[in-house]
């Protein structure tokens, strides 16, 4: 889960794509385009949210966590934030 204003950059996937390129060219190609797909989907979700057709639940910050964090305290902080942020769903679902 990333903050709502997070913009994925190609650079983050390029190294792995180079490693995979020779043995798994399709996977490498997908990785090189991953940032475009992610950013496009986020833009679409924001468009739907503006139109009242969707609600985006995203943390305002990641509590200093990385993708593979094992820090129990930080994981619990993120869980609590997510649980609280999920309260935004109820008003969205009510007619």
Coordinates of C-alpha atoms in Angstrom, one line a residue:
X1 CA 0.0 0.0 0.0
X2 CA 1.3 3.4 -1.0
X3 CA 0.2 6.9 -0.2
X4 CA -2.3 8.3 -2.7
X5 CA 0.2 10.7 -4.2
X6 CA 2.9 8.0 -4.8
X7 CA 4.2 7.9 -8.4
X8 CA 5.9 4.8 -9.4
X9 CA 9.1 5.3 -11.4
X10 CA 10.5 3.0 -14.1
X11 CA 13.9 3.1 -12.4
X12 CA 12.8 0.9 -9.5
X13 CA 12.0 -2.1 -11.8
X14 CA 14.7 -1.6 -14.4
X15 CA 17.5 -3.4 -12.6
X16 CA 15.4 -6.6 -12.1
X17 CA 14.2 -6.3 -15.7
X18 CA 17.8 -6.3 -17.0
X19 CA 18.5 -9.4 -15.0
X20 CA 15.5 -11.2 -16.3
X21 CA 15.7 -10.0 -19.9
X22 CA 17.7 -12.9 -21.4
X23 CA 15.9 -15.8 -19.8
X24 CA 12.5 -14.2 -19.4
X25 CA 12.1 -11.5 -22.0
X26 CA 8.3 -11.1 -21.6
X27 CA 8.6 -10.8 -17.8
X28 CA 11.3 -8.1 -18.3
X29 CA 9.1 -6.3 -20.7
X30 CA 6.2 -6.3 -18.3
X31 CA 8.4 -5.0 -15.5
X32 CA 9.6 -2.1 -17.7
X33 CA 6.0 -1.1 -18.3
X34 CA 4.8 -1.7 -14.8
X35 CA 5.2 1.9 -13.7
X36 CA 3.0 3.1 -16.6
X37 CA 0.2 0.6 -15.7
X38 CA 0.4 1.5 -12.0
X39 CA 0.3 5.2 -12.6
X40 CA -2.5 4.9 -15.1
X41 CA -4.7 2.8 -12.8
X42 CA -4.2 5.3 -10.0
X43 CA -5.2 8.1 -12.2
X44 CA -8.3 6.2 -13.3
X45 CA -9.2 5.4 -9.6
X46 CA -8.8 9.1 -8.8
X47 CA -11.1 10.0 -11.7
X48 CA -13.7 7.6 -10.4
X49 CA -13.3 8.9 -6.9
X50 CA -13.9 12.5 -8.1
X51 CA -17.1 11.3 -9.9
X52 CA -18.3 9.6 -6.7
X53 CA -18.0 6.1 -8.2
X54 CA -15.1 4.9 -6.0
X55 CA -13.4 5.5 -2.7
X56 CA -9.6 5.2 -2.4
X57 CA -8.2 4.0 0.9
X58 CA -4.5 4.8 1.1
X59 CA -2.2 5.7 4.0
X60 CA -1.2 9.3 4.4
X61 CA 2.3 7.9 5.1
X62 CA 3.9 4.5 5.3
X63 CA 5.2 4.8 8.9
X64 CA 8.8 4.4 7.5
X65 CA 8.0 0.9 6.3
X66 CA 9.6 -0.8 3.2
X67 CA 7.9 -3.5 1.2
X68 CA 9.3 -6.4 3.2
X69 CA 9.3 -4.9 6.7
X70 CA 9.2 -7.4 9.5
X71 CA 9.1 -4.8 12.3
X72 CA 6.0 -5.8 14.3
X73 CA 5.4 -2.4 15.8
X74 CA 5.4 -0.7 12.4
X75 CA 3.2 -3.4 10.9
X76 CA 0.7 -2.9 13.8
X77 CA 0.8 0.9 13.2
X78 CA 0.0 0.4 9.5
X79 CA -2.8 -2.1 10.3
X80 CA -4.4 0.3 12.8
X81 CA -4.2 3.2 10.2
X82 CA -5.7 0.9 7.5
X83 CA -8.5 -0.1 9.9
X84 CA -9.3 3.5 10.7
X85 CA -9.0 4.6 7.1
X86 CA -11.4 1.9 6.1
X87 CA -14.1 3.7 8.0
X88 CA -14.4 5.9 4.9
X89 CA -16.1 3.0 3.1
X90 CA -19.3 3.1 5.2
X91 CA -20.4 6.7 4.2
X92 CA -19.5 5.8 0.6
X93 CA -21.8 2.8 0.6
X94 CA -24.8 4.5 2.2
X95 CA -27.3 5.8 -0.4

